[in-house]
XYZ file of C-alpha atoms in Angstrom:
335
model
C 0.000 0.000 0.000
C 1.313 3.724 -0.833
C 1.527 6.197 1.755
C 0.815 9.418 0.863
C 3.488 11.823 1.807
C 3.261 15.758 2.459
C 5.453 16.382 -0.666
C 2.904 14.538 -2.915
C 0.290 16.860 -1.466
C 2.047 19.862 -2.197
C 2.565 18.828 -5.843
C -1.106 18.211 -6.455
C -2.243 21.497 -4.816
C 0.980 23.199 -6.425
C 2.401 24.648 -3.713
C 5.359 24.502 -1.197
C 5.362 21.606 1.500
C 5.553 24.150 4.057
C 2.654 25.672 2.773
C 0.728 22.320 3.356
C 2.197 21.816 6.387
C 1.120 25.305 7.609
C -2.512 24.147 6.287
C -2.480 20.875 7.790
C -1.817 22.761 11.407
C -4.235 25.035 11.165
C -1.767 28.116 10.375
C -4.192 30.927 9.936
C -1.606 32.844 7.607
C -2.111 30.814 4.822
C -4.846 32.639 2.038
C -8.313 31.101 1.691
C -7.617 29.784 -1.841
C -4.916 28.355 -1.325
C -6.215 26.341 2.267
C -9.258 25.286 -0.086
C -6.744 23.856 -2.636
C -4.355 22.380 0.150
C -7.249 20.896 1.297
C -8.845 19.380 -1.688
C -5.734 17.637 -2.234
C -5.437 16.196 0.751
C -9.398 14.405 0.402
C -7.965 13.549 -3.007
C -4.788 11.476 -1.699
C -6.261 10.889 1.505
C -3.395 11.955 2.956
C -3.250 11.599 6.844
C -0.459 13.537 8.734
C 1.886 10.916 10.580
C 1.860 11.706 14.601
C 5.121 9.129 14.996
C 6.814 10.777 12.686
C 6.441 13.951 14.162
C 7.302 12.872 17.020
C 10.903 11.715 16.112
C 11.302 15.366 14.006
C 9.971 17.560 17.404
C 10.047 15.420 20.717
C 6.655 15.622 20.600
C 3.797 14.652 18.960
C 1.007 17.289 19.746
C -1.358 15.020 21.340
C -2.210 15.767 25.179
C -4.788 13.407 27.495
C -7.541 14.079 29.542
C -8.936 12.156 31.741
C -12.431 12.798 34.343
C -14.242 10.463 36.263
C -17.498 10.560 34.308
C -17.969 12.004 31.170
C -21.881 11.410 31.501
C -21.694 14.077 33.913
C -22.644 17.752 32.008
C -19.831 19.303 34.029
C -17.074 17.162 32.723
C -18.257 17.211 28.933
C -18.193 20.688 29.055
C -15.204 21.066 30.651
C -13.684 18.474 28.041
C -14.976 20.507 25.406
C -13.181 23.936 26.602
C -9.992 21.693 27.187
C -9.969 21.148 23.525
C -10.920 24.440 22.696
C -7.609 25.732 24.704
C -5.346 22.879 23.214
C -6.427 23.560 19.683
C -5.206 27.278 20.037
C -1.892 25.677 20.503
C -2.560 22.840 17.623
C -2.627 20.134 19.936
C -5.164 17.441 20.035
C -6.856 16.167 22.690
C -7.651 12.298 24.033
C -10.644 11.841 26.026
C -10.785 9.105 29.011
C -13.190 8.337 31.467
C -12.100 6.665 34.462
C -15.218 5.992 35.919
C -13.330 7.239 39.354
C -11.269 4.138 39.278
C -7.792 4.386 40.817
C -6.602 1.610 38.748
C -7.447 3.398 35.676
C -6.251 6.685 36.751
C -3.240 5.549 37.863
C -2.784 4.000 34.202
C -3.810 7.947 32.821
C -1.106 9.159 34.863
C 1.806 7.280 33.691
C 0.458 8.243 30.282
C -2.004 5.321 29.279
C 1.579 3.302 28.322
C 1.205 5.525 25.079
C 4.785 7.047 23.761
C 2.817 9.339 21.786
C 1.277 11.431 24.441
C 2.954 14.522 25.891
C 1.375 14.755 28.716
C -1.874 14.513 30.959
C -4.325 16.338 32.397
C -5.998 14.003 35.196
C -9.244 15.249 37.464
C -8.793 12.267 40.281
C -11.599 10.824 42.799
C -9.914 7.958 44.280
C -5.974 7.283 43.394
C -4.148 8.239 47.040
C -1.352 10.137 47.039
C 0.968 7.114 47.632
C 0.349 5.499 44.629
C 0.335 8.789 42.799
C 3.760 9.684 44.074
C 5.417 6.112 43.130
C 4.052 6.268 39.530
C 6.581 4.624 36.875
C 6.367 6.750 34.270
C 6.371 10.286 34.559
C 4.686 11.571 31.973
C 4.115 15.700 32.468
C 1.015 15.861 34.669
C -1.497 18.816 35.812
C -3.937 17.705 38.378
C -7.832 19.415 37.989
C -9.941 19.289 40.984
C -9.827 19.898 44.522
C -8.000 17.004 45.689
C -5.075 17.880 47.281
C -1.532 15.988 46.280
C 2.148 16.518 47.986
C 3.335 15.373 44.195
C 5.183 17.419 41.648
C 2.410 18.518 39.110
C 0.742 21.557 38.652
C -2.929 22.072 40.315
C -5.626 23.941 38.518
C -8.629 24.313 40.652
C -11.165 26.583 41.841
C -11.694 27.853 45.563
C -14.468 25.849 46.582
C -14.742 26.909 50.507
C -14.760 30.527 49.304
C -17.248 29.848 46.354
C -19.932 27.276 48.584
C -19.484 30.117 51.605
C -20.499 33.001 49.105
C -23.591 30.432 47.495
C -24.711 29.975 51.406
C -24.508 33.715 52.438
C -26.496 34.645 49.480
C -29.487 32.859 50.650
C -29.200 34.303 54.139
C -28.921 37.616 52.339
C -32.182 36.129 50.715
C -34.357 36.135 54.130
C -33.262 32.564 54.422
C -32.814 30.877 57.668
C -33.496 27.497 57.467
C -30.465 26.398 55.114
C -29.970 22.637 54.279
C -26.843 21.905 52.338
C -27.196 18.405 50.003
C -23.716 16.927 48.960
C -22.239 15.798 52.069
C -20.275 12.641 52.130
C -18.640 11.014 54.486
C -15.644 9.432 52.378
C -12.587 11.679 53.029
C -11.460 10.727 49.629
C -14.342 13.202 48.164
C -12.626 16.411 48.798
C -15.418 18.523 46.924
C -17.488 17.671 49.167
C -15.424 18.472 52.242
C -14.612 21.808 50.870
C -17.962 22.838 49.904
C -19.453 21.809 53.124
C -16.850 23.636 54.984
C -17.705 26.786 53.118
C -21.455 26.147 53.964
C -20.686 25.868 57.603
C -18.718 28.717 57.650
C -21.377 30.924 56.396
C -23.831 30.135 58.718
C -21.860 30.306 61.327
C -20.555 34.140 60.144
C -24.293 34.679 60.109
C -24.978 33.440 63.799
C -26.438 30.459 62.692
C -26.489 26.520 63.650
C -25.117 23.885 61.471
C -27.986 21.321 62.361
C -27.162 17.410 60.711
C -30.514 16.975 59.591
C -30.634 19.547 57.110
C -27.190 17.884 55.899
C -27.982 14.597 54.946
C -25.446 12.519 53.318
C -25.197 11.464 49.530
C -23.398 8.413 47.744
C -23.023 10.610 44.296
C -23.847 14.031 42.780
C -26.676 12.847 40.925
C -30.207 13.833 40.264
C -31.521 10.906 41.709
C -29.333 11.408 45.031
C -31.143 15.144 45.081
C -34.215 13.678 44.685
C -33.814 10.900 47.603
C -32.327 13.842 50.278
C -34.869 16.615 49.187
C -37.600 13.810 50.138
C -35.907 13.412 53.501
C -35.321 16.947 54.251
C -38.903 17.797 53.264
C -40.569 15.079 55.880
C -38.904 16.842 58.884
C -41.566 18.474 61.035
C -39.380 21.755 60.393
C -38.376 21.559 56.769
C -35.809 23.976 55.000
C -36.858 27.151 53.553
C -33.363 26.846 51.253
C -31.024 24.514 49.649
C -27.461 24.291 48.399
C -26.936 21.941 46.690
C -22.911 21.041 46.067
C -23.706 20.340 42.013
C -26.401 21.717 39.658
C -27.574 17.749 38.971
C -28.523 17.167 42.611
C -30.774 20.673 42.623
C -32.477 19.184 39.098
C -33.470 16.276 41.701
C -34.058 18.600 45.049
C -36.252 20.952 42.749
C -38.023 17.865 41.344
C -38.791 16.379 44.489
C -40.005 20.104 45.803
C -42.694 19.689 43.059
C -43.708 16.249 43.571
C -44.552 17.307 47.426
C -46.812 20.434 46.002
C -44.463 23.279 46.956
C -42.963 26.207 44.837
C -39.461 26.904 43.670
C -38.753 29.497 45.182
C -41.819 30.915 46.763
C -41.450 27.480 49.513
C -37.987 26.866 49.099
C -35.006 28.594 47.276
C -32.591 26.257 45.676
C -29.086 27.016 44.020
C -26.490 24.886 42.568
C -22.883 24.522 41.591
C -21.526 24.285 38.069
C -23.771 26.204 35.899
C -24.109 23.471 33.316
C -26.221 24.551 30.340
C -28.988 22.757 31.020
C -29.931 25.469 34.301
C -30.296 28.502 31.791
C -33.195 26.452 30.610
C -35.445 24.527 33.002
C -38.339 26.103 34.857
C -37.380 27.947 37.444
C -33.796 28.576 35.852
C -31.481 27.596 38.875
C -29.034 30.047 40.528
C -26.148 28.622 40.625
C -21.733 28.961 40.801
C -20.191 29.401 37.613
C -16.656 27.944 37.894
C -14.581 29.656 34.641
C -14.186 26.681 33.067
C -12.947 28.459 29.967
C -10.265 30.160 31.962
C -9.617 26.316 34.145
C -9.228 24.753 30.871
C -6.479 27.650 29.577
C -4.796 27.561 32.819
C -4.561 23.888 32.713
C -3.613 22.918 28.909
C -1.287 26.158 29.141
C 0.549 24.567 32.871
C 0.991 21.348 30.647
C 2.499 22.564 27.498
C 4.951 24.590 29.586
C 6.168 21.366 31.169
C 6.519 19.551 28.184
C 8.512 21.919 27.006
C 10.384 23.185 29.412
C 12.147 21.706 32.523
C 9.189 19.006 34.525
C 11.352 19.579 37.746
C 10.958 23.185 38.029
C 8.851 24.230 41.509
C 5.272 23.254 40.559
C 2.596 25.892 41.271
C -1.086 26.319 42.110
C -3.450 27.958 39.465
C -7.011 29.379 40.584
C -9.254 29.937 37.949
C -12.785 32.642 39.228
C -15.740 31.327 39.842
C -18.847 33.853 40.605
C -22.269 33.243 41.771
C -25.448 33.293 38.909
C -28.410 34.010 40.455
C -31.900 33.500 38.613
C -35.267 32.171 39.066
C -34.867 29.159 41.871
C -33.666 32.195 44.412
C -36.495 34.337 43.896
């Protein structure tokens, strides 16, 4: 079988191999005409650009990894869909990989996937420990999303979650609230979002002279919809029930704002409700939900930006901390 090579492109569309080259990665100098006849030749020859090969010329083959827990979630799609967006400004392509929270697979993501052709990773953890992290064979360039917190030499891109649930809380005191329940609490140490964003919960009340009472904190097993659902039931059978609700992710308040309905009360005239992640889907349902907007275009620069700084540059230097903003939405569900 022939291979079609970047010099037989260029002498079908008639121009210079750097010219295709420039085309083929996305080079914005290069006229309209002659991208439309760059490209035509390449459907023509089917010509495919060879990653291995760049990777002898460079060092590097322009092909990063990231890898979430669950790409089902809205949060995580469209936070894999601004990574791209930032990797593509520097023409690097992205792999996507799930790890269903599995420290056997994330371990695997952060010794590269056993793949010479990636540069490096971007990993959002749940459940590979520190240890394990720290003793990984191959070390791949690696910046860590997410709130958990590693002693290891990678960059950390992450948002302030104490300040951002602590500012989501006081709102709804500011609102009149006083009977606050908070649903996301878990009692595995492991889940560090939910540690955070329950201490910044607690802390709020607390600045406003108010009791953190465990029944309007019940626990979850996941940040689901159907988790909302099952603690907004339970919080709404107490002979006192809340008059408010964080909730520590925009899916559990679609299920706390469900359940809210089922029972015959109003959103927010009964009880105000506001999220965390502004996922589209918020803008859109009835009442729109108030919620905290991490940057997630601004996390995803920071992050793809961290990474293409290690792999080229020295992976020893000191490692830093990035915080990308967050601010507080506030629409229907709050009144």
């Amino acid at each position: 079988m022939t291979v079609t090579r970047l010099k037989d492109v260029a002498e079908r569309a008639g121009v210079s191999i750097k010219t295709v080259s420039n085309v083929v990665r996305g080079n914005v100098r290069v006229s309209e005409p002659t991208r439309r006849r760059v490209l035509a030749a390449i459907a023509e020859l089917d010509y495919r650009p060879n990653a291995s090969a760049r990777h002898l010329r460079t060092g590097r083959s322009g092909v990063i990894a990231l890898a979430v827990p669950e790409l089902v979630q809205p949060y995580f799609a469209e936070l894999a869909t601004a990574v791209i967006n930032a990797a593509r400004k520097h023409d690097v392509s992205v792999l996507i990989e799930d790890t269903g929270g599995d420290p056997a697979a994330e371990l695997r993501v952060a010794c590269g996937l056993s793949d010479p052709l990636i540069d490096g990773v971007l990993l959002s953890p749940q459940r590979l420990d520190q240890a394990t992290l720290a003793r990984r064979e191959r070390r791949v360039p690696l910046v860590l999303l997410g709130e958990r917190d590693y002693e290891v030499p990678a960059d950390h891109v992450l948002i302030d979650n104490v300040m951002a649930a602590q500012e989501a809380t006081a709102y709804l005191i500011a609102c009149g609230r006083r009977r606050i329940a908070a649903v996301g609490f878990q009692a595995d140490p492991l889940f560090t979002t939910s540690q955070q964003r329950a201490r910044g919960y607690i802390k709020a009340l607390e600045s406003a002279g108010l009791r953190h009472e465990p029944e309007l904190t019940p626990y979850v097993p996941a940040f689901t919809r159907a988790d909302g659902l099952t603690a907004m039931r339970s919080l709404l059978a107490l002979r006192e029930p809340p008059d408010a609700v964080f909730c520590f992710s925009d899916l559990l308040a679609s299920g706390v704002v469900r359940a809210t309905y089922d029972a015959g009360r109003k959103v927010p005239d009964d009880v105000a409700v506001i999220g965390f992640d502004d996922v589209e889907e918020t803008r859109y349902g009835v009442p729109s939900l108030s919620t905290v907007a991490p940057d997630k275009t601004q996390l995803a620069n920071l992050a793809v930006e961290a990474l293409l700084a290690r792999v080229a540059g020295d992976p020893e230097a000191p490692h830093t901390t990035l915080h990308a903003e967050h601010r507080l939405v506030t629409r229907e569900s709050t009144g």
